[in-house]
Short mmCIF file of C-alpha atoms in Angstrom, two decimals:
data_model
loop_
_atom_site.label_atom_id
_atom_site.label_comp_id
_atom_site.label_asym_id
_atom_site.label_seq_id
_atom_site.Cartn_x
_atom_site.Cartn_y
_atom_site.Cartn_z
CA MET A 877 -70.53 243.27 255.68
CA SER A 878 -73.34 240.93 256.10
CA ILE A 879 -75.16 239.71 253.42
CA PRO A 880 -79.25 239.90 253.52
CA GLU A 881 -81.57 237.27 253.48
CA ASN A 882 -82.58 238.41 250.11
CA LEU A 883 -80.23 238.89 248.44
CA PRO A 884 -80.31 236.64 245.19
CA VAL A 885 -77.22 233.52 244.36
CA GLY A 886 -75.76 232.91 241.40
CA GLY A 887 -76.09 229.62 239.97
CA ALA A 888 -79.28 227.05 238.68
CA LEU A 889 -78.17 224.30 239.85
CA CYS A 890 -81.45 222.44 240.07
CA ALA A 891 -82.63 224.11 236.34
CA ALA A 892 -84.60 221.49 234.76
CA THR A 893 -82.77 221.54 231.14
CA PRO A 894 -79.32 222.53 230.27
CA PRO A 895 -77.82 226.28 231.39
CA HIS A 896 -76.98 228.26 229.25
CA SER A 897 -74.28 231.00 229.93
CA ALA A 898 -75.83 233.65 230.31
CA ASP A 899 -79.16 232.14 232.21
CA LEU A 900 -75.35 231.53 235.04
CA ARG A 901 -74.53 235.41 235.03
CA ARG A 902 -78.12 236.24 235.53
CA ASN A 903 -78.52 236.68 238.99
CA ARG A 904 -74.54 236.29 239.85
CA ILE A 905 -73.15 239.29 242.04
CA SER A 906 -69.57 239.47 243.50
CA LEU A 907 -68.27 240.70 246.77
CA PRO A 908 -65.19 241.34 247.91
CA ILE A 909 -63.68 239.21 250.47
CA HIS A 910 -66.90 235.96 250.16
CA MET A 911 -66.42 232.87 250.28
CA TYR A 912 -67.28 231.33 246.73
CA HIS A 913 -68.06 227.86 245.61
CA VAL A 914 -67.42 227.49 242.05
CA THR A 915 -68.23 224.32 239.90
CA LYS A 916 -67.01 224.02 235.77
CA ARG A 917 -67.48 221.23 233.79
CA LEU A 918 -65.03 219.77 230.92
CA ASP A 919 -66.82 220.28 227.52
CA LYS A 920 -67.59 216.30 227.68
CA HIS A 921 -65.84 215.76 224.02
CA VAL A 922 -62.49 216.41 225.72
CA ALA A 923 -62.57 214.64 229.07
CA SER A 924 -62.62 211.32 227.46
CA THR A 925 -59.50 212.25 225.89
CA LEU A 926 -57.77 214.32 228.66
CA ASN A 927 -55.48 212.29 230.80
CA LEU A 928 -56.14 213.60 233.97
CA THR A 929 -52.45 214.40 235.08
CA CYS A 930 -51.76 216.67 232.25
CA PHE A 931 -54.59 218.59 233.13
CA GLY A 932 -54.84 218.06 236.98
CA LYS A 933 -51.56 219.60 238.01
CA ILE A 934 -52.24 222.49 235.39
CA LEU A 935 -55.65 223.15 237.54
CA VAL A 936 -54.06 222.66 240.92
CA ALA A 937 -51.13 225.12 239.91
CA ALA A 938 -53.70 227.75 238.97
CA PHE A 939 -55.70 227.81 242.22
CA VAL A 940 -52.65 228.63 244.06
CA HIS A 941 -51.12 230.91 241.69
CA GLN A 942 -54.37 233.20 241.91
CA ARG A 943 -54.22 232.53 246.32
CA ASN A 944 -50.06 233.63 245.60
CA ARG A 945 -50.27 236.73 242.79
CA HIS A 946 -53.93 238.24 243.31
CA ASN A 947 -55.23 237.50 246.62
CA CYS A 948 -57.27 235.17 246.21
CA ARG A 949 -58.39 233.13 249.63
CA LEU A 950 -57.84 229.36 249.30
CA PHE A 951 -60.33 227.24 251.02
CA ALA A 952 -60.66 223.87 249.20
CA PHE A 953 -60.71 221.92 245.28
CA VAL A 954 -61.10 219.14 243.46
CA VAL A 955 -60.01 218.66 240.41
CA MET A 956 -62.07 215.12 238.98
CA PRO A 957 -61.86 213.31 234.94
CA ASP A 958 -64.84 215.70 234.51
CA HIS A 959 -65.06 218.90 236.61
CA ILE A 960 -63.83 220.86 239.39
CA HIS A 961 -64.54 221.91 242.57
CA TRP A 962 -63.03 225.35 243.94
CA LEU A 963 -63.58 227.25 247.55
CA PHE A 964 -62.16 230.42 247.54
CA ALA A 965 -62.84 234.27 248.75
CA ILE A 966 -62.70 236.94 246.14
CA PRO A 967 -60.01 239.52 246.67
CA GLU A 968 -60.92 243.53 247.33
CA ALA A 969 -60.00 244.32 244.02
CA GLY A 970 -61.66 242.53 241.09
CA SER A 971 -64.13 240.54 240.78
CA LEU A 972 -66.20 236.63 240.38
CA SER A 973 -66.20 237.09 236.65
CA GLU A 974 -63.00 238.35 236.59
CA ARG A 975 -61.04 235.43 238.63
CA VAL A 976 -62.95 232.59 237.16
CA LYS A 977 -61.85 233.87 233.62
CA VAL A 978 -58.86 234.56 234.09
CA THR A 979 -57.89 231.43 235.91
CA PHE A 980 -59.92 228.87 232.97
CA ASN A 981 -58.37 230.95 230.22
CA TRP A 982 -54.92 230.38 231.17
CA SER A 983 -55.54 227.33 232.62
CA SER A 984 -56.58 226.07 229.04
CA VAL A 985 -53.69 228.05 227.17
CA GLN A 986 -51.44 225.65 229.39
CA ILE A 987 -53.31 221.99 228.98
CA ASN A 988 -54.15 222.74 225.74
CA ARG A 989 -50.15 223.10 225.66
CA ALA A 990 -48.62 220.26 227.77
CA CYS A 991 -51.58 218.08 226.05
CA SER A 992 -51.18 218.57 222.49
CA ARG A 993 -54.07 219.75 221.57
CA HIS A 994 -56.39 223.00 220.87
CA GLY A 995 -59.94 224.00 221.32
CA PRO A 996 -62.42 224.77 224.07
CA LEU A 997 -61.79 223.15 226.51
CA TRP A 998 -64.43 223.41 229.13
CA GLN A 999 -68.49 224.45 228.59
CA ASP A 1000 -69.11 227.95 228.40
CA GLY A 1001 -70.12 229.77 232.46
CA PHE A 1002 -69.67 228.20 235.69
CA TYR A 1003 -71.70 227.42 238.68
CA ASP A 1004 -70.97 229.80 241.30
CA HIS A 1005 -72.79 230.02 244.98
CA LEU A 1006 -72.04 233.10 247.06
CA LEU A 1007 -72.06 231.32 250.90
CA ARG A 1008 -73.47 233.35 253.47
CA GLU A 1009 -72.19 234.21 256.79
CA ASP A 1010 -74.54 231.67 258.79
CA GLU A 1011 -73.48 229.03 256.25
CA PRO A 1012 -71.11 226.15 257.63
CA ILE A 1013 -68.23 226.46 255.43
CA ALA A 1014 -66.59 222.06 257.71
CA GLY A 1015 -69.47 219.69 255.64
CA LEU A 1016 -69.00 221.97 252.67
CA ILE A 1017 -65.77 221.85 252.17
CA ASP A 1018 -66.04 217.97 253.03
CA TYR A 1019 -68.17 217.98 250.54
CA ILE A 1020 -65.76 218.83 247.77
CA GLU A 1021 -62.62 217.10 249.04
CA ALA A 1022 -64.95 213.60 249.56
CA ASN A 1023 -65.88 214.14 245.10
CA PRO A 1024 -63.19 211.48 244.24
CA VAL A 1025 -64.31 208.88 246.77
CA ARG A 1026 -67.71 209.17 246.28
CA LYS A 1027 -66.80 208.89 242.17
CA CYS A 1028 -64.58 205.16 243.20
CA LEU A 1029 -61.30 207.16 241.85
CA CYS A 1030 -59.93 206.09 245.69
CA GLU A 1031 -60.08 205.36 248.84
CA PHE A 1032 -59.71 208.53 251.10
CA PRO A 1033 -59.32 212.52 249.57
CA GLY A 1034 -56.32 212.20 250.91
CA ASP A 1035 -54.93 210.70 248.29
CA TRP A 1036 -56.26 212.69 245.78
CA GLU A 1037 -53.13 213.48 244.48
CA TRP A 1038 -55.31 217.09 242.61
CA SER A 1039 -57.08 217.94 245.78
CA SER A 1040 -57.22 220.09 248.27
CA ALA A 1041 -57.12 217.34 251.03
CA TYR A 1042 -53.55 215.77 249.56
CA PRO A 1043 -51.53 216.09 252.06
CA ALA A 1044 -48.60 217.82 250.48
CA LEU A 1045 -51.27 220.51 249.28
CA GLN A 1046 -51.96 221.72 252.54
CA ASN A 1047 -49.86 224.13 253.67
CA GLY A 1048 -51.56 226.68 251.08
CA LEU A 1049 -54.77 226.59 251.99
CA ASP A 1050 -56.67 229.57 254.00
CA ARG A 1051 -58.10 227.78 256.47
CA ASP A 1052 -57.00 229.75 259.77
CA TRP A 1053 -58.44 232.80 257.34
CA LEU A 1054 -61.97 231.76 258.06
CA SER A 1055 -62.26 231.99 262.28
CA PHE A 1056 -60.60 236.39 261.87
CA HIS A 1057 -61.85 237.33 259.14
CA ARG A 1058 -65.07 235.78 257.25
CA PHE A 1059 -67.55 238.74 256.19
CA LYS A 1060 -65.68 241.35 258.02
#
């Protein structure tokens, strides 16, 4: 199944004003077995107080759980001190909004419990980008995994423990799936 050229892609990454949750949903579509790049930000008051080790492990576990239990295909991710990037394909049953909602609601409960805190963790809404058939994936994966290097948090992408570039997490990725099943 191919995506028509004029199909709107969700998200408003270049908006002049900070987006609101409803604005982010306006053109959102959900196509089974298609790839999405999702970016979600921590609430600005929370980001400076959270222990990265505490919430990083939980978010990595949430992404892997979506892969193992809900048939999402996992291609890349990174947990940064104030936001995440997640590149995945939704399964045949379900929707993008549903997968994101379940993942971040569950992670919020777990993070609040593990970090002895309460209250909201994430900003409302999320940015999403539906990858078109002709979009290169390797550059996007590199962009996601190099995020900690660009922010001077580590020297090499594989050094960042909360990233798909981390060697111990490589076996949980579905990159071989890209060669055989993309948009079929």
